[in-house]
Amino acid sequence: MIKVLFFGRLRELLNCSEIQIDDFELGSVANLRVLLAKKGPKWAEFIEGNNALVAVNQDMVDESSQIKTGDEVAFFPPVTGG
Amino acid sequence: MINVQEADFDLNKQYTMLRAKDNTDGAIVTFIGLVRDFNQGHDVTGLFLEHYPAMTQKSLEKISDRAKKRFNVNQLDIIHRVGQLNLGDQIVYVGVSSPHREEAFSCAQFVMDFLKKEAPFWKKETRKQHNKDVWVETNQKDKEALKKWQ
């Protein structure tokens, strides 16, 4: 099981702040994107747009990073703090 | 000291905290970021600051650690506010004490440049008509600001 969180504009676009994926087989961030894209047109749009940054366990990572059971993955738009 | 909070902060208190440590510092640099009107429009009333609570503190700590390794500074404090803020409100504070001013200036700049690129905060402009709230976009200047630290 992994937990996937969404923030900012992305959370609103998907109308979703958090999902759990029970059957995610071990794979990379890129694999997870492919899986999420299948959930509908808006999901595909954010995956294909490739505008979402990714953090695994609260650290920014790249597409090749491996995700393991129990991880917390977060997708979010470019940050605008400060 | 790193704080993510809804409450406002007081520069005088922060400055006193930076000074109190010892007498080895010859320079203190403080930076405060304010909520400005991004849209130059009349119906903008403020900002809502969303963040990723589990990651925010961790992200700022990483930036702070990197800055302390790179610059000769004795103290580095960061405060970032979240939640509903009005135009003109204080939003972020960076305070640095160092033996020398160059290091203090550079360290504060470094922290702000990385904060604006890596710390998980998102601004949403709130307007008089709430159904028109708009997410603030990143700008190219912020993206390129990190180049000077490579």
CSV table of C-alpha atoms in Angstrom, one decimal:
chain,number,residue,atom,x,y,z
A,1,MET,CA,0.0,0.0,0.0
A,2,ILE,CA,1.2,3.5,-0.8
A,3,LYS,CA,-0.3,6.9,0.0
A,4,VAL,CA,-0.5,9.5,-2.8
A,5,LEU,CA,-1.1,13.2,-2.0
A,6,PHE,CA,-1.9,16.1,-4.2
A,7,PHE,CA,-1.5,19.8,-3.5
A,8,GLY,CA,-2.4,23.3,-4.8
A,9,ARG,CA,-3.7,23.7,-8.3
A,10,LEU,CA,-3.3,20.0,-8.9
A,11,ARG,CA,-5.5,19.0,-5.9
A,12,GLU,CA,-8.3,21.2,-7.3
A,13,LEU,CA,-7.9,20.0,-10.9
A,14,LEU,CA,-8.2,16.3,-9.7
A,15,ASN,CA,-10.7,17.2,-7.0
A,16,CYS,CA,-8.7,14.9,-4.8
A,17,SER,CA,-6.2,15.5,-2.0
A,18,GLU,CA,-5.3,11.9,-1.1
A,19,ILE,CA,-5.6,8.3,-2.4
A,20,GLN,CA,-4.3,5.0,-1.3
A,21,ILE,CA,-3.1,2.4,-3.8
A,22,ASP,CA,-3.2,-1.1,-2.4
A,23,ASP,CA,-1.9,-3.0,-5.3
A,24,PHE,CA,1.0,-0.8,-6.5
A,25,GLU,CA,3.8,-3.2,-7.5
A,26,LEU,CA,7.2,-1.9,-6.7
A,27,GLY,CA,8.3,0.5,-9.4
A,28,SER,CA,9.5,4.0,-10.2
A,29,VAL,CA,7.8,7.4,-10.0
A,30,ALA,CA,7.4,7.1,-13.8
A,31,ASN,CA,5.4,3.8,-13.4
A,32,LEU,CA,3.1,5.5,-10.8
A,33,ARG,CA,2.4,8.3,-13.2
A,34,VAL,CA,1.3,5.8,-15.9
A,35,LEU,CA,-1.0,4.1,-13.4
A,36,LEU,CA,-2.5,7.4,-12.3
A,37,ALA,CA,-3.1,8.6,-15.9
A,38,LYS,CA,-5.5,5.8,-16.3
A,39,LYS,CA,-7.9,7.2,-13.7
A,40,GLY,CA,-9.4,9.7,-16.2
A,41,PRO,CA,-8.8,12.6,-18.7
A,42,LYS,CA,-7.9,15.1,-16.0
A,43,TRP,CA,-5.4,12.7,-14.5
A,44,ALA,CA,-3.9,12.0,-17.9
A,45,GLU,CA,-3.6,15.7,-18.5
A,46,PHE,CA,-1.6,16.3,-15.4
A,47,ILE,CA,0.6,13.3,-16.1
A,48,GLU,CA,1.2,14.2,-19.7
A,49,GLY,CA,1.6,17.9,-18.9
A,50,ASN,CA,4.5,16.7,-16.7
A,51,ASN,CA,4.2,19.9,-14.7
A,52,ALA,CA,3.8,18.1,-11.4
A,53,LEU,CA,6.9,17.9,-9.1
A,54,VAL,CA,7.2,14.7,-7.0
A,55,ALA,CA,8.3,14.0,-3.4
A,56,VAL,CA,8.7,10.6,-1.9
A,57,ASN,CA,8.6,10.6,1.9
A,58,GLN,CA,8.8,14.4,1.9
A,59,ASP,CA,12.0,14.6,-0.2
A,60,MET,CA,11.9,15.8,-3.8
A,61,VAL,CA,12.9,13.1,-6.2
A,62,ASP,CA,13.1,12.5,-10.0
A,63,GLU,CA,11.2,10.1,-12.3
A,64,SER,CA,13.5,7.1,-11.8
A,65,SER,CA,13.2,7.1,-8.0
A,66,GLN,CA,11.8,3.8,-6.7
A,67,ILE,CA,8.7,3.6,-4.6
A,68,LYS,CA,8.2,1.0,-2.0
A,69,THR,CA,5.4,-0.2,0.2
A,70,GLY,CA,4.5,2.3,2.9
A,71,ASP,CA,5.9,5.3,1.1
A,72,GLU,CA,4.1,8.6,1.0
A,73,VAL,CA,4.2,10.1,-2.5
A,74,ALA,CA,3.2,13.7,-3.2
A,75,PHE,CA,2.5,15.4,-6.5
A,76,PHE,CA,2.4,19.2,-6.7
A,77,PRO,CA,2.8,22.2,-9.0
A,78,PRO,CA,5.9,24.3,-9.0
A,79,VAL,CA,6.1,26.0,-5.6
A,80,THR,CA,5.3,29.7,-5.0
A,81,GLY,CA,6.2,30.4,-1.4
A,82,GLY,CA,8.4,33.2,0.0
B,1,MET,CA,15.3,28.3,14.4
B,2,ILE,CA,12.8,27.3,11.8
B,3,ASN,CA,9.1,28.0,12.2
B,4,VAL,CA,6.1,27.4,9.9
B,5,GLN,CA,3.2,29.3,11.5
B,6,GLU,CA,-0.1,31.1,11.0
B,7,ALA,CA,0.8,33.8,13.4
B,8,ASP,CA,2.6,37.1,12.5
B,9,PHE,CA,6.2,37.7,13.7
B,10,ASP,CA,7.9,40.7,15.2
B,11,LEU,CA,11.2,41.8,13.6
B,12,ASN,CA,12.4,43.5,16.8
B,13,LYS,CA,12.1,40.2,18.7
B,14,GLN,CA,13.8,38.3,16.0
B,15,TYR,CA,16.6,40.8,15.9
B,16,THR,CA,17.1,40.6,19.6
B,17,MET,CA,17.3,36.8,19.3
B,18,LEU,CA,20.0,37.1,16.6
B,19,ARG,CA,22.1,39.6,18.7
B,20,ALA,CA,21.9,37.9,22.1
B,21,LYS,CA,24.3,34.9,21.4
B,22,ASP,CA,27.8,36.2,21.7
B,23,ASN,CA,30.1,38.9,20.5
B,24,THR,CA,31.7,37.1,17.6
B,25,ASP,CA,29.3,38.5,15.0
B,26,GLY,CA,30.0,41.7,13.1
B,27,ALA,CA,27.0,41.5,10.8
B,28,ILE,CA,23.3,40.8,11.0
B,29,VAL,CA,21.2,40.6,7.8
B,30,THR,CA,17.4,40.3,7.9
B,31,PHE,CA,15.0,39.8,5.1
B,32,ILE,CA,11.2,40.1,5.2
B,33,GLY,CA,8.9,39.1,2.3
B,34,LEU,CA,5.5,40.8,2.1
B,35,VAL,CA,2.2,39.9,0.4
B,36,ARG,CA,2.0,42.0,-2.7
B,37,ASP,CA,-0.7,42.5,-5.3
B,38,PHE,CA,0.3,40.1,-8.1
B,39,ASN,CA,-2.5,41.1,-10.3
B,40,GLN,CA,-2.3,44.8,-9.9
B,41,GLY,CA,-6.1,44.5,-9.7
B,42,HIS,CA,-8.6,46.2,-7.4
B,43,ASP,CA,-10.4,43.1,-6.4
B,44,VAL,CA,-7.4,41.2,-4.9
B,45,THR,CA,-7.8,41.1,-1.1
B,46,GLY,CA,-4.9,38.8,-0.1
B,47,LEU,CA,-3.5,35.4,-0.3
B,48,PHE,CA,-4.1,31.9,1.0
B,49,LEU,CA,-0.9,30.1,1.6
B,50,GLU,CA,-1.3,26.3,1.2
B,51,HIS,CA,1.6,24.0,2.2
B,52,TYR,CA,2.5,20.4,2.6
B,53,PRO,CA,2.8,20.3,6.4
B,54,ALA,CA,4.8,17.0,6.7
B,55,MET,CA,7.4,18.3,4.2
B,56,THR,CA,7.6,22.0,4.9
B,57,GLN,CA,9.7,22.0,8.0
B,58,LYS,CA,11.9,19.2,6.6
B,59,SER,CA,12.5,21.2,3.4
B,60,LEU,CA,13.4,24.4,5.2
B,61,GLU,CA,15.8,22.4,7.4
B,62,LYS,CA,17.5,21.0,4.4
B,63,ILE,CA,17.9,24.5,2.9
B,64,SER,CA,19.2,25.8,6.2
B,65,ASP,CA,21.7,23.0,6.6
B,66,ARG,CA,23.0,23.6,3.1
B,67,ALA,CA,23.4,27.3,3.7
B,68,LYS,CA,25.2,26.8,7.0
B,69,LYS,CA,27.7,24.4,5.3
B,70,ARG,CA,28.3,26.9,2.5
B,71,PHE,CA,28.6,30.2,4.5
B,72,ASN,CA,30.4,31.2,7.6
B,73,VAL,CA,27.3,32.1,9.7
B,74,ASN,CA,26.6,31.7,13.4
B,75,GLN,CA,22.8,31.8,13.3
B,76,LEU,CA,20.2,31.3,10.7
B,77,ASP,CA,16.5,31.7,11.5
B,78,ILE,CA,13.6,31.2,9.1
B,79,ILE,CA,9.9,31.9,9.6
B,80,HIS,CA,7.3,31.2,6.9
B,81,ARG,CA,3.6,31.9,7.5
B,82,VAL,CA,0.7,29.9,6.1
B,83,GLY,CA,-3.0,30.3,5.9
B,84,GLN,CA,-5.0,33.4,5.0
B,85,LEU,CA,-2.9,36.6,4.7
B,86,ASN,CA,-3.9,40.2,3.6
B,87,LEU,CA,-2.1,42.5,1.2
B,88,GLY,CA,1.0,44.0,2.9
B,89,ASP,CA,1.2,41.2,5.5
B,90,GLN,CA,4.6,39.8,6.4
B,91,ILE,CA,4.9,36.3,4.9
B,92,VAL,CA,8.5,35.2,5.3
B,93,TYR,CA,11.5,36.1,7.5
B,94,VAL,CA,15.2,35.1,7.1
B,95,GLY,CA,17.7,36.3,9.7
B,96,VAL,CA,21.4,35.7,9.6
B,97,SER,CA,24.3,36.6,11.9
B,98,SER,CA,27.9,36.2,10.8
B,99,PRO,CA,31.3,37.6,11.6
B,100,HIS,CA,31.3,39.3,8.1
B,101,ARG,CA,28.6,41.1,6.1
B,102,GLU,CA,29.4,39.4,2.7
B,103,GLU,CA,28.6,36.0,4.2
B,104,ALA,CA,25.5,37.3,5.9
B,105,PHE,CA,24.1,38.9,2.8
B,106,SER,CA,24.9,35.9,0.6
B,107,CYS,CA,23.4,33.4,3.1
B,108,ALA,CA,20.1,35.2,3.3
B,109,GLN,CA,20.0,35.4,-0.5
B,110,PHE,CA,20.8,31.7,-0.9
B,111,VAL,CA,18.1,30.7,1.6
B,112,MET,CA,15.4,32.8,-0.2
B,113,ASP,CA,16.5,31.5,-3.7
B,114,PHE,CA,16.2,27.9,-2.6
B,115,LEU,CA,13.0,28.5,-0.6
B,116,LYS,CA,11.3,29.9,-3.6
B,117,LYS,CA,12.3,26.9,-5.7
B,118,GLU,CA,12.0,23.9,-3.3
B,119,ALA,CA,9.9,24.6,-0.2
B,120,PRO,CA,6.3,23.2,-0.7
B,121,PHE,CA,4.2,26.4,-0.4
B,122,TRP,CA,1.6,27.5,-2.9
B,123,LYS,CA,0.0,31.0,-3.0
B,124,LYS,CA,-3.6,31.4,-4.1
B,125,GLU,CA,-4.7,35.0,-4.7
B,126,THR,CA,-8.0,35.6,-2.9
B,127,ARG,CA,-10.4,38.0,-4.4
B,128,LYS,CA,-13.6,39.8,-3.3
B,129,GLN,CA,-15.5,37.3,-5.3
B,130,HIS,CA,-14.3,34.0,-4.0
B,131,ASN,CA,-15.2,32.0,-7.0
B,132,LYS,CA,-12.5,33.9,-8.9
B,133,ASP,CA,-9.5,32.9,-6.6
B,134,VAL,CA,-6.4,32.3,-8.7
B,135,TRP,CA,-3.3,30.3,-8.1
B,136,VAL,CA,-0.1,32.3,-8.4
B,137,GLU,CA,2.3,31.2,-11.2
B,138,THR,CA,6.0,30.7,-10.7
B,139,ASN,CA,8.1,33.2,-12.5
B,140,GLN,CA,11.1,32.7,-14.7
B,141,LYS,CA,13.3,34.9,-12.5
B,142,ASP,CA,12.8,32.6,-9.5
B,143,LYS,CA,13.6,29.6,-11.7
B,144,GLU,CA,16.9,31.1,-12.8
B,145,ALA,CA,17.9,32.5,-9.5
B,146,LEU,CA,19.6,29.3,-8.5
B,147,LYS,CA,22.1,29.5,-11.3
B,148,LYS,CA,24.3,31.9,-9.4
B,149,TRP,CA,24.8,29.2,-6.7
B,150,GLN,CA,26.1,26.5,-9.0
